[in-house]
Short mmCIF file of C-alpha atoms in Angstrom, two decimals:
data_model
loop_
_atom_site.label_atom_id
_atom_site.label_comp_id
_atom_site.label_asym_id
_atom_site.label_seq_id
_atom_site.Cartn_x
_atom_site.Cartn_y
_atom_site.Cartn_z
CA UNK A 690 96.87 -61.97 -55.85
CA UNK A 691 98.21 -59.02 -55.98
CA UNK A 692 96.10 -56.57 -58.43
CA UNK A 693 97.75 -53.74 -60.22
CA UNK A 694 95.63 -50.79 -60.87
CA UNK A 695 96.05 -47.73 -63.05
CA UNK A 696 94.43 -44.33 -61.87
CA UNK A 697 94.26 -41.40 -63.96
CA UNK A 698 93.37 -37.29 -62.61
CA UNK A 699 92.90 -35.22 -65.75
CA UNK A 700 92.86 -31.86 -64.77
CA UNK A 701 91.15 -29.92 -67.35
CA UNK A 702 93.72 -26.62 -67.43
CA UNK A 703 93.97 -23.14 -68.28
CA UNK A 704 96.20 -22.25 -70.55
CA UNK A 705 96.60 -18.40 -69.89
CA UNK A 706 94.96 -15.91 -67.54
CA UNK A 707 92.87 -15.11 -70.24
CA UNK A 708 91.10 -18.51 -71.06
CA UNK A 709 87.45 -18.33 -70.45
CA UNK A 710 84.79 -21.20 -69.06
CA UNK A 711 81.17 -21.71 -70.56
CA UNK A 712 79.75 -22.13 -67.51
CA UNK A 713 76.36 -24.15 -67.02
CA UNK A 714 74.62 -20.39 -66.61
CA UNK A 715 77.15 -18.21 -68.50
CA UNK A 716 78.26 -15.55 -65.77
CA UNK A 717 78.02 -17.41 -62.17
CA UNK A 718 77.46 -13.89 -60.20
CA UNK A 719 74.12 -12.45 -63.05
CA UNK A 720 72.92 -16.32 -64.29
CA UNK A 721 70.09 -15.55 -67.51
CA UNK A 722 66.33 -16.26 -66.36
CA UNK A 723 65.59 -19.75 -67.38
CA UNK A 724 62.15 -20.53 -68.39
CA UNK A 725 60.66 -21.69 -64.81
CA UNK A 726 59.65 -24.95 -66.30
CA UNK A 727 63.25 -26.35 -66.63
CA UNK A 728 63.95 -28.02 -63.83
CA UNK A 729 65.66 -27.80 -61.05
CA UNK A 730 68.01 -28.90 -58.79
CA UNK A 731 70.46 -29.14 -55.67
CA UNK A 732 73.19 -30.19 -55.41
CA UNK A 733 75.62 -29.55 -52.66
CA UNK A 734 74.97 -27.84 -49.60
CA UNK A 735 77.68 -26.21 -47.02
CA UNK A 736 76.55 -25.84 -43.31
CA UNK A 737 78.93 -24.17 -40.94
CA UNK A 738 79.19 -22.23 -37.59
CA UNK A 739 81.30 -19.76 -36.83
CA UNK A 740 84.45 -20.57 -34.47
CA UNK A 741 84.93 -19.78 -31.50
CA UNK A 742 87.78 -18.32 -32.32
CA UNK A 743 87.93 -17.09 -35.84
CA UNK A 744 91.44 -16.48 -36.72
CA UNK A 745 92.00 -13.99 -39.22
CA UNK A 746 93.54 -13.22 -42.44
CA UNK A 747 91.89 -16.40 -44.20
CA UNK A 748 90.28 -16.47 -47.00
CA UNK A 749 88.71 -19.39 -48.41
CA UNK A 750 86.52 -20.76 -51.72
CA UNK A 751 84.56 -23.66 -52.72
CA UNK A 752 83.90 -25.04 -56.40
CA UNK A 753 82.00 -27.43 -57.18
CA UNK A 754 82.23 -29.49 -60.78
CA UNK A 755 80.40 -31.94 -62.05
CA UNK A 756 82.14 -35.28 -63.33
CA UNK A 757 82.71 -33.99 -66.70
CA UNK A 758 85.30 -31.25 -65.10
CA UNK A 759 82.65 -28.75 -65.94
CA UNK A 760 82.29 -25.63 -63.57
CA UNK A 761 78.97 -25.45 -61.74
CA UNK A 762 79.41 -23.00 -59.66
CA UNK A 763 81.77 -20.95 -56.62
CA UNK A 764 81.82 -18.74 -54.25
CA UNK A 765 83.69 -17.35 -52.13
CA UNK A 766 82.92 -17.90 -48.63
CA UNK A 767 83.19 -16.72 -44.31
CA UNK A 768 83.30 -19.98 -41.76
CA UNK A 769 80.14 -19.67 -40.25
CA UNK A 770 78.19 -19.17 -43.43
CA UNK A 771 75.78 -21.06 -44.55
CA UNK A 772 74.67 -22.23 -48.50
CA UNK A 773 73.24 -24.14 -50.91
CA UNK A 774 74.08 -25.00 -55.01
CA UNK A 775 71.64 -25.49 -57.40
CA UNK A 776 71.45 -26.02 -60.94
CA UNK A 777 69.35 -27.58 -63.88
CA UNK A 778 68.73 -31.21 -63.56
CA UNK A 779 70.43 -31.79 -66.97
CA UNK A 780 73.70 -30.07 -66.42
CA UNK A 781 74.70 -32.53 -62.98
CA UNK A 782 75.60 -35.59 -62.97
CA UNK A 783 74.81 -37.79 -60.82
CA UNK A 784 78.53 -37.68 -59.53
CA UNK A 785 80.28 -34.87 -58.26
CA UNK A 786 84.00 -33.05 -57.57
CA UNK A 787 84.39 -30.42 -54.56
CA UNK A 788 86.91 -27.97 -53.88
CA UNK A 789 88.37 -25.88 -51.61
CA UNK A 790 90.90 -22.98 -51.27
CA UNK A 791 92.20 -21.34 -48.69
CA UNK A 792 94.25 -18.66 -48.45
CA UNK A 793 96.31 -17.25 -45.23
CA UNK A 794 98.08 -13.84 -45.74
CA UNK A 795 98.55 -13.83 -41.84
CA UNK A 796 101.80 -14.08 -41.41
CA UNK A 797 105.50 -13.42 -43.92
CA UNK A 798 104.57 -16.87 -46.14
CA UNK A 799 101.94 -16.41 -48.25
CA UNK A 800 99.86 -19.73 -47.83
CA UNK A 801 97.31 -21.11 -50.27
CA UNK A 802 95.41 -25.27 -49.55
CA UNK A 803 93.73 -26.71 -52.43
CA UNK A 804 91.71 -29.49 -51.59
CA UNK A 805 89.55 -31.98 -54.39
CA UNK A 806 86.94 -35.12 -53.76
CA UNK A 807 85.77 -36.79 -56.54
CA UNK A 808 82.83 -38.68 -57.17
CA UNK A 809 80.62 -37.11 -54.72
CA UNK A 810 77.19 -38.36 -54.70
CA UNK A 811 75.30 -35.15 -55.86
CA UNK A 812 73.69 -33.58 -53.48
CA UNK A 813 76.37 -33.78 -51.19
CA UNK A 814 76.33 -31.89 -47.70
CA UNK A 815 79.25 -30.29 -45.97
CA UNK A 816 78.70 -30.25 -41.95
CA UNK A 817 81.17 -27.91 -40.14
CA UNK A 818 81.01 -27.68 -36.41
CA UNK A 819 84.75 -25.90 -35.14
CA UNK A 820 82.89 -25.28 -31.69
CA UNK A 821 81.71 -28.85 -30.37
CA UNK A 822 81.24 -30.26 -27.43
CA UNK A 823 83.78 -32.04 -26.82
CA UNK A 824 86.10 -29.31 -27.39
CA UNK A 825 88.95 -30.02 -24.42
CA UNK A 826 88.53 -27.88 -21.82
CA UNK A 827 90.65 -27.97 -18.52
CA UNK A 828 88.58 -27.91 -15.44
CA UNK A 829 88.77 -26.27 -12.29
CA UNK A 830 92.28 -27.20 -10.15
CA UNK A 831 91.63 -27.98 -6.75
CA UNK A 832 95.50 -28.56 -5.70
CA UNK A 833 98.59 -30.19 -5.80
CA UNK A 834 100.09 -32.67 -4.98
CA UNK A 835 103.89 -34.85 -4.44
CA UNK A 836 104.25 -38.81 -5.97
CA UNK A 837 107.04 -40.43 -4.96
CA UNK A 838 107.89 -43.89 -6.83
CA UNK A 839 110.31 -46.03 -5.09
CA UNK A 840 112.50 -48.78 -6.76
CA UNK A 841 112.57 -48.89 -10.35
CA UNK A 842 115.67 -50.06 -12.40
CA UNK A 843 116.59 -48.01 -14.05
CA UNK A 844 120.75 -47.87 -15.63
CA UNK A 845 121.65 -43.92 -15.58
CA UNK A 846 118.51 -42.25 -14.02
CA UNK A 847 114.93 -42.18 -15.48
CA UNK A 848 114.50 -40.71 -18.73
CA UNK A 849 112.28 -38.11 -19.90
CA UNK A 850 109.76 -41.08 -21.19
CA UNK A 851 110.44 -44.50 -18.81
CA UNK A 852 107.66 -42.62 -16.96
CA UNK A 853 104.13 -41.28 -16.73
CA UNK A 854 101.36 -40.35 -14.38
CA UNK A 855 98.00 -39.05 -15.92
CA UNK A 856 94.76 -38.64 -15.44
CA UNK A 857 91.79 -38.80 -17.75
CA UNK A 858 92.44 -35.42 -19.16
CA UNK A 859 96.58 -36.38 -20.40
CA UNK A 860 99.97 -36.78 -18.65
CA UNK A 861 100.35 -34.40 -15.59
CA UNK A 862 103.70 -33.48 -15.58
CA UNK A 863 107.70 -34.62 -15.12
CA UNK A 864 109.71 -35.97 -12.52
CA UNK A 865 111.81 -33.26 -11.26
CA UNK A 866 113.19 -36.26 -8.07
CA UNK A 867 115.59 -38.46 -8.34
CA UNK A 868 118.32 -40.39 -6.43
CA UNK A 869 119.99 -43.97 -7.36
CA UNK A 870 120.96 -46.13 -4.90
CA UNK A 871 124.01 -48.72 -5.67
CA UNK A 872 121.88 -51.61 -6.43
CA UNK A 873 120.87 -49.98 -9.72
CA UNK A 874 117.05 -48.85 -8.06
CA UNK A 875 116.02 -45.56 -8.15
CA UNK A 876 113.45 -43.23 -6.62
CA UNK A 877 111.58 -40.58 -8.22
CA UNK A 878 109.52 -37.94 -7.56
CA UNK A 879 106.75 -35.91 -8.49
CA UNK A 880 106.32 -32.69 -7.65
CA UNK A 881 102.94 -30.26 -8.22
CA UNK A 882 101.17 -32.45 -9.84
CA UNK A 883 97.41 -31.03 -10.35
CA UNK A 884 94.05 -32.28 -8.78
CA UNK A 885 91.56 -31.52 -10.72
CA UNK A 886 88.04 -31.46 -9.87
CA UNK A 887 86.03 -34.11 -11.04
CA UNK A 888 89.03 -36.66 -11.59
CA UNK A 889 89.74 -38.77 -8.91
CA UNK A 890 91.76 -41.41 -11.07
CA UNK A 891 95.22 -41.96 -11.89
CA UNK A 892 97.57 -43.45 -13.72
CA UNK A 893 100.79 -45.41 -13.76
CA UNK A 894 102.87 -46.61 -16.44
CA UNK A 895 106.59 -47.88 -16.56
CA UNK A 896 109.11 -48.46 -18.86
CA UNK A 897 111.68 -50.10 -16.66
CA UNK A 898 115.52 -51.08 -18.02
CA UNK A 899 114.90 -54.89 -18.20
CA UNK A 900 112.19 -53.00 -21.22
CA UNK A 901 109.34 -54.34 -18.83
CA UNK A 902 106.04 -52.44 -19.20
CA UNK A 903 104.12 -52.43 -15.86
CA UNK A 904 101.04 -50.56 -14.75
CA UNK A 905 100.32 -49.03 -11.40
CA UNK A 906 96.24 -47.50 -11.26
CA UNK A 907 96.05 -45.73 -8.62
CA UNK A 908 92.82 -43.86 -6.95
CA UNK A 909 93.37 -39.93 -4.43
CA UNK A 910 90.76 -38.92 -3.04
CA UNK A 911 92.03 -35.01 -2.20
CA UNK A 912 95.11 -33.44 -2.62
CA UNK A 913 97.47 -35.75 -0.03
CA UNK A 914 101.31 -36.57 -1.16
CA UNK A 915 101.18 -40.11 -1.56
CA UNK A 916 104.89 -43.53 -1.91
CA UNK A 917 103.96 -46.68 -4.06
CA UNK A 918 106.92 -49.16 -4.68
CA UNK A 919 107.05 -50.51 -7.81
CA UNK A 920 108.69 -53.44 -7.01
CA UNK A 921 105.85 -54.42 -4.95
CA UNK A 922 103.12 -52.75 -6.05
CA UNK A 923 103.15 -52.56 -10.64
CA UNK A 924 101.47 -55.21 -12.63
CA UNK A 925 102.15 -56.34 -15.89
CA UNK A 926 99.92 -55.19 -18.96
CA UNK A 927 96.71 -57.47 -18.80
CA UNK A 928 97.32 -57.44 -22.75
CA UNK A 929 100.57 -57.21 -24.51
CA UNK A 930 102.13 -57.23 -28.10
CA UNK A 931 105.67 -57.11 -29.07
CA UNK A 932 107.38 -57.26 -32.06
CA UNK A 933 110.33 -55.73 -33.28
CA UNK A 934 110.79 -52.38 -35.75
CA UNK A 935 112.93 -53.59 -39.00
CA UNK A 936 115.37 -50.72 -39.31
CA UNK A 937 114.52 -47.25 -39.75
CA UNK A 938 113.94 -43.48 -39.41
CA UNK A 939 111.54 -43.17 -36.71
CA UNK A 940 108.51 -44.42 -35.22
CA UNK A 941 105.42 -43.01 -32.55
CA UNK A 942 102.90 -44.56 -30.81
CA UNK A 943 100.91 -44.08 -28.21
CA UNK A 944 97.77 -46.02 -26.61
CA UNK A 945 95.61 -44.05 -23.91
CA UNK A 946 92.35 -45.92 -22.26
CA UNK A 947 88.70 -44.30 -21.80
CA UNK A 948 86.83 -44.57 -19.52
CA UNK A 949 83.04 -46.32 -20.21
CA UNK A 950 81.38 -42.93 -20.29
CA UNK A 951 83.86 -41.18 -21.17
CA UNK A 952 83.61 -40.61 -25.43
CA UNK A 953 86.98 -40.74 -27.25
CA UNK A 954 86.59 -36.79 -28.37
CA UNK A 955 85.98 -35.25 -24.61
CA UNK A 956 89.29 -35.44 -22.84
CA UNK A 957 91.25 -36.28 -26.50
CA UNK A 958 94.38 -37.48 -24.31
CA UNK A 959 92.79 -39.91 -22.14
CA UNK A 960 94.86 -42.45 -19.44
CA UNK A 961 98.84 -42.48 -20.88
CA UNK A 962 99.40 -46.23 -21.27
CA UNK A 963 102.01 -46.03 -23.64
CA UNK A 964 103.77 -42.58 -25.55
CA UNK A 965 106.74 -42.86 -27.52
CA UNK A 966 108.15 -40.45 -30.21
CA UNK A 967 110.89 -41.98 -31.14
CA UNK A 968 113.07 -39.21 -31.82
CA UNK A 969 113.34 -38.14 -28.74
CA UNK A 970 112.71 -41.78 -26.91
CA UNK A 971 115.78 -43.08 -28.51
CA UNK A 972 115.77 -44.88 -25.65
CA UNK A 973 112.87 -47.31 -25.63
CA UNK A 974 113.64 -50.66 -27.09
CA UNK A 975 112.51 -51.32 -30.17
CA UNK A 976 113.64 -55.05 -29.75
CA UNK A 977 111.17 -55.63 -29.41
CA UNK A 978 109.22 -52.89 -28.60
CA UNK A 979 106.52 -53.38 -26.29
CA UNK A 980 102.14 -52.34 -26.72
CA UNK A 981 100.04 -53.52 -23.24
CA UNK A 982 97.16 -53.00 -22.43
CA UNK A 983 95.35 -52.98 -18.94
CA UNK A 984 91.37 -54.45 -17.41
CA UNK A 985 91.30 -51.85 -15.57
CA UNK A 986 89.65 -49.94 -19.00
CA UNK A 987 86.97 -51.09 -21.27
CA UNK A 988 88.03 -49.44 -24.71
CA UNK A 989 91.14 -47.38 -26.60
CA UNK A 990 93.15 -44.79 -28.85
CA UNK A 991 95.99 -46.61 -30.46
CA UNK A 992 98.04 -45.07 -32.91
CA UNK A 993 101.61 -45.98 -34.27
CA UNK A 994 103.72 -44.75 -37.29
CA UNK A 995 106.88 -45.94 -38.45
CA UNK A 996 108.55 -43.84 -41.40
CA UNK A 997 111.44 -45.59 -43.78
CA UNK A 998 113.95 -43.73 -46.25
CA UNK A 999 110.95 -44.19 -48.99
CA UNK A 1000 107.86 -45.20 -47.29
CA UNK A 1001 105.71 -44.66 -44.25
CA UNK A 1002 102.98 -46.94 -42.48
CA UNK A 1003 100.85 -45.70 -39.82
CA UNK A 1004 97.31 -47.59 -37.60
CA UNK A 1005 94.59 -46.41 -36.12
CA UNK A 1006 92.10 -48.07 -33.68
CA UNK A 1007 89.80 -46.85 -31.26
CA UNK A 1008 87.73 -49.75 -29.12
CA UNK A 1009 89.71 -52.97 -28.36
CA UNK A 1010 92.83 -53.46 -28.43
CA UNK A 1011 95.52 -54.10 -31.19
CA UNK A 1012 96.05 -57.83 -31.68
CA UNK A 1013 98.61 -57.16 -33.55
CA UNK A 1014 101.22 -55.37 -35.78
CA UNK A 1015 101.99 -56.70 -38.67
CA UNK A 1016 103.71 -53.41 -40.31
CA UNK A 1017 103.45 -54.40 -44.61
CA UNK A 1018 106.47 -54.21 -46.98
CA UNK A 1019 106.71 -51.13 -49.40
CA UNK A 1020 104.50 -51.81 -52.68
CA UNK A 1021 105.36 -51.63 -55.95
CA UNK A 1022 104.79 -48.44 -56.48
CA UNK A 1023 105.43 -46.59 -60.37
CA UNK A 1024 104.34 -42.70 -61.47
CA UNK A 1025 104.22 -43.05 -65.35
CA UNK A 1026 103.72 -39.70 -65.92
CA UNK A 1027 103.93 -37.01 -62.36
CA UNK A 1028 101.59 -33.81 -64.17
CA UNK A 1029 98.43 -32.93 -62.73
CA UNK A 1030 96.30 -33.11 -65.99
CA UNK A 1031 97.30 -37.13 -66.92
CA UNK A 1032 98.35 -38.38 -63.86
CA UNK A 1033 99.27 -41.68 -64.13
CA UNK A 1034 100.71 -44.84 -61.95
CA UNK A 1035 100.82 -48.34 -61.74
CA UNK A 1036 100.69 -50.24 -57.79
CA UNK A 1037 100.20 -53.70 -56.36
CA UNK A 1038 97.91 -53.08 -53.60
CA UNK A 1039 94.35 -53.63 -52.83
CA UNK A 1040 93.17 -50.48 -51.49
CA UNK A 1041 90.14 -47.51 -50.50
CA UNK A 1042 91.12 -44.63 -51.51
CA UNK A 1043 94.29 -42.62 -52.68
CA UNK A 1044 94.95 -38.83 -51.97
CA UNK A 1045 97.95 -37.15 -54.54
CA UNK A 1046 99.74 -34.53 -53.42
CA UNK A 1047 101.24 -31.96 -55.45
CA UNK A 1048 103.21 -28.70 -53.99
CA UNK A 1049 105.58 -25.91 -54.38
CA UNK A 1050 107.07 -22.95 -52.44
CA UNK A 1051 110.05 -19.83 -53.61
CA UNK A 1052 110.92 -16.62 -52.06
CA UNK A 1053 108.94 -13.36 -53.87
CA UNK A 1054 111.33 -11.29 -51.41
CA UNK A 1055 113.84 -11.89 -48.50
CA UNK A 1056 110.50 -11.06 -46.43
CA UNK A 1057 107.65 -12.56 -48.19
CA UNK A 1058 107.47 -16.48 -49.45
CA UNK A 1059 104.78 -19.02 -51.54
CA UNK A 1060 103.89 -22.27 -50.15
CA UNK A 1061 101.17 -24.32 -52.14
CA UNK A 1062 99.41 -27.39 -51.89
CA UNK A 1063 97.05 -29.08 -53.72
CA UNK A 1064 95.71 -32.34 -52.65
CA UNK A 1065 93.29 -34.43 -54.75
CA UNK A 1066 91.55 -38.03 -52.32
CA UNK A 1067 90.12 -39.91 -55.43
CA UNK A 1068 87.83 -43.77 -54.56
CA UNK A 1069 89.46 -47.36 -55.52
CA UNK A 1070 90.71 -47.22 -58.56
CA UNK A 1071 88.90 -43.84 -60.32
CA UNK A 1072 89.27 -42.14 -63.01
CA UNK A 1073 87.09 -38.44 -62.32
CA UNK A 1074 88.03 -35.51 -64.28
CA UNK A 1075 89.51 -32.53 -62.11
CA UNK A 1076 88.10 -29.11 -63.47
CA UNK A 1077 89.58 -26.01 -63.49
CA UNK A 1078 90.24 -23.15 -60.73
CA UNK A 1079 87.94 -20.41 -61.76
CA UNK A 1080 89.88 -17.54 -63.72
CA UNK A 1081 88.07 -14.94 -61.39
CA UNK A 1082 89.59 -16.60 -58.78
CA UNK A 1083 93.13 -17.27 -60.40
CA UNK A 1084 93.16 -13.13 -61.01
CA UNK A 1085 92.38 -12.33 -57.56
CA UNK A 1086 95.45 -14.01 -56.47
CA UNK A 1087 98.20 -13.90 -59.07
CA UNK A 1088 101.10 -14.95 -57.12
CA UNK A 1089 99.51 -17.95 -57.14
CA UNK A 1090 100.73 -20.66 -59.93
CA UNK A 1091 99.19 -23.31 -60.85
CA UNK A 1092 101.69 -24.52 -63.26
CA UNK A 1093 104.93 -24.77 -60.50
CA UNK A 1094 103.62 -27.59 -59.12
CA UNK A 1095 105.44 -30.76 -59.04
CA UNK A 1096 103.60 -33.91 -57.65
CA UNK A 1097 104.59 -34.28 -54.00
CA UNK A 1098 103.49 -38.15 -52.55
CA UNK A 1099 100.85 -40.49 -52.76
CA UNK A 1100 98.84 -42.36 -49.96
CA UNK A 1101 96.37 -45.40 -49.78
CA UNK A 1102 94.49 -45.40 -47.28
CA UNK A 1103 92.53 -49.37 -46.29
CA UNK A 1104 89.20 -49.31 -45.34
CA UNK A 1105 87.41 -46.00 -45.73
CA UNK A 1106 86.25 -44.61 -41.74
CA UNK A 1107 82.70 -43.49 -41.74
CA UNK A 1108 83.99 -41.59 -38.79
CA UNK A 1109 86.94 -40.38 -37.26
CA UNK A 1110 87.07 -43.12 -34.58
CA UNK A 1111 86.44 -46.31 -37.11
CA UNK A 1112 90.05 -47.79 -38.13
CA UNK A 1113 92.33 -47.30 -40.60
CA UNK A 1114 96.03 -47.54 -42.20
CA UNK A 1115 97.48 -45.68 -44.95
CA UNK A 1116 101.06 -46.52 -46.60
CA UNK A 1117 102.34 -43.31 -47.80
CA UNK A 1118 104.71 -42.69 -50.67
CA UNK A 1119 106.44 -39.91 -51.32
CA UNK A 1120 107.79 -39.03 -55.10
CA UNK A 1121 110.60 -40.41 -56.65
#
């Protein structure tokens, strides 16, 4: 049975720029001394490493509130800083909220991004690693070769996304030469395909005019040109699901295969089995849309999204193939109060977390534009108090006008991933 949840987010807002906040230790820059016998506790820790290519013009703040909406501490920081916040134990609640503020003044657009996560356990540790050892890099180039595929059934020749050739690092080039025959078969040639050191295997995926999805895995020992025949050498997927899309505005489909020793985060693209962006690849059939998998790979990444006029759906899975894609109908969603201060809604949906967002934009001058976005993430059925942005920060950025923020959307998440490789599904609903 569907359940109705009533969610409320309360923002303790400053009435004016002259308002003051009573913080646990008074002035955070010059806290008063406390008797040594009073117990203190670390409630938030931030660890990060300096980025290899730091972006200039960024300013960062973090603000931590207790569950009563009271400011525990805040500070300006640089990516690469390590720091902790501590306070009197009796001022810290079991749950805290953490708000990050990023200001980008490096262009004609003055951009303010504010994100709050509520209901975090006290003692929360935020680890930021911008220089992961799995960062995508381009391996040394050994040479280039040409690939010709003969006798492909096409109506009017290969389009952009009909034919894909890839290695473990992703897609490699587009057809550059094609030739059609009176029997409706086409020959196409990829020229100057890069051969990277240590990557000998290639994978070819084709959707023909009959909406057949076929694959050809190949092994190339060097940079020699080679030729393959679609009619006799390509095979159907070992596993396939298909479904007809309802009327929609756009969709994307991305399926990639990964080898046993290849981490999903190492070469992010993988070998391409499907790669469809409907706004560009509108010739791909959606009646049905075919999703195929090859036994050439032990694990996969599958991502599918679809946008309708009044909601959107997204699913992502790493590991085994998807057994089905069931696009849910739009849930009944009613916003009772769209203000940040008292956000309330009803929804007939079982979900694990919700992300609500407000934004605004305005032109300050012909060459200057302000954009601001505040997103607030809550667990299911949570009624957390979200504290104010400290007056000091508001005074430092007078162009940021929080009163102009307007409700924009809510995204519901099913299955809270422990790490980025866990499966996830979302439904996003825009403001009415």
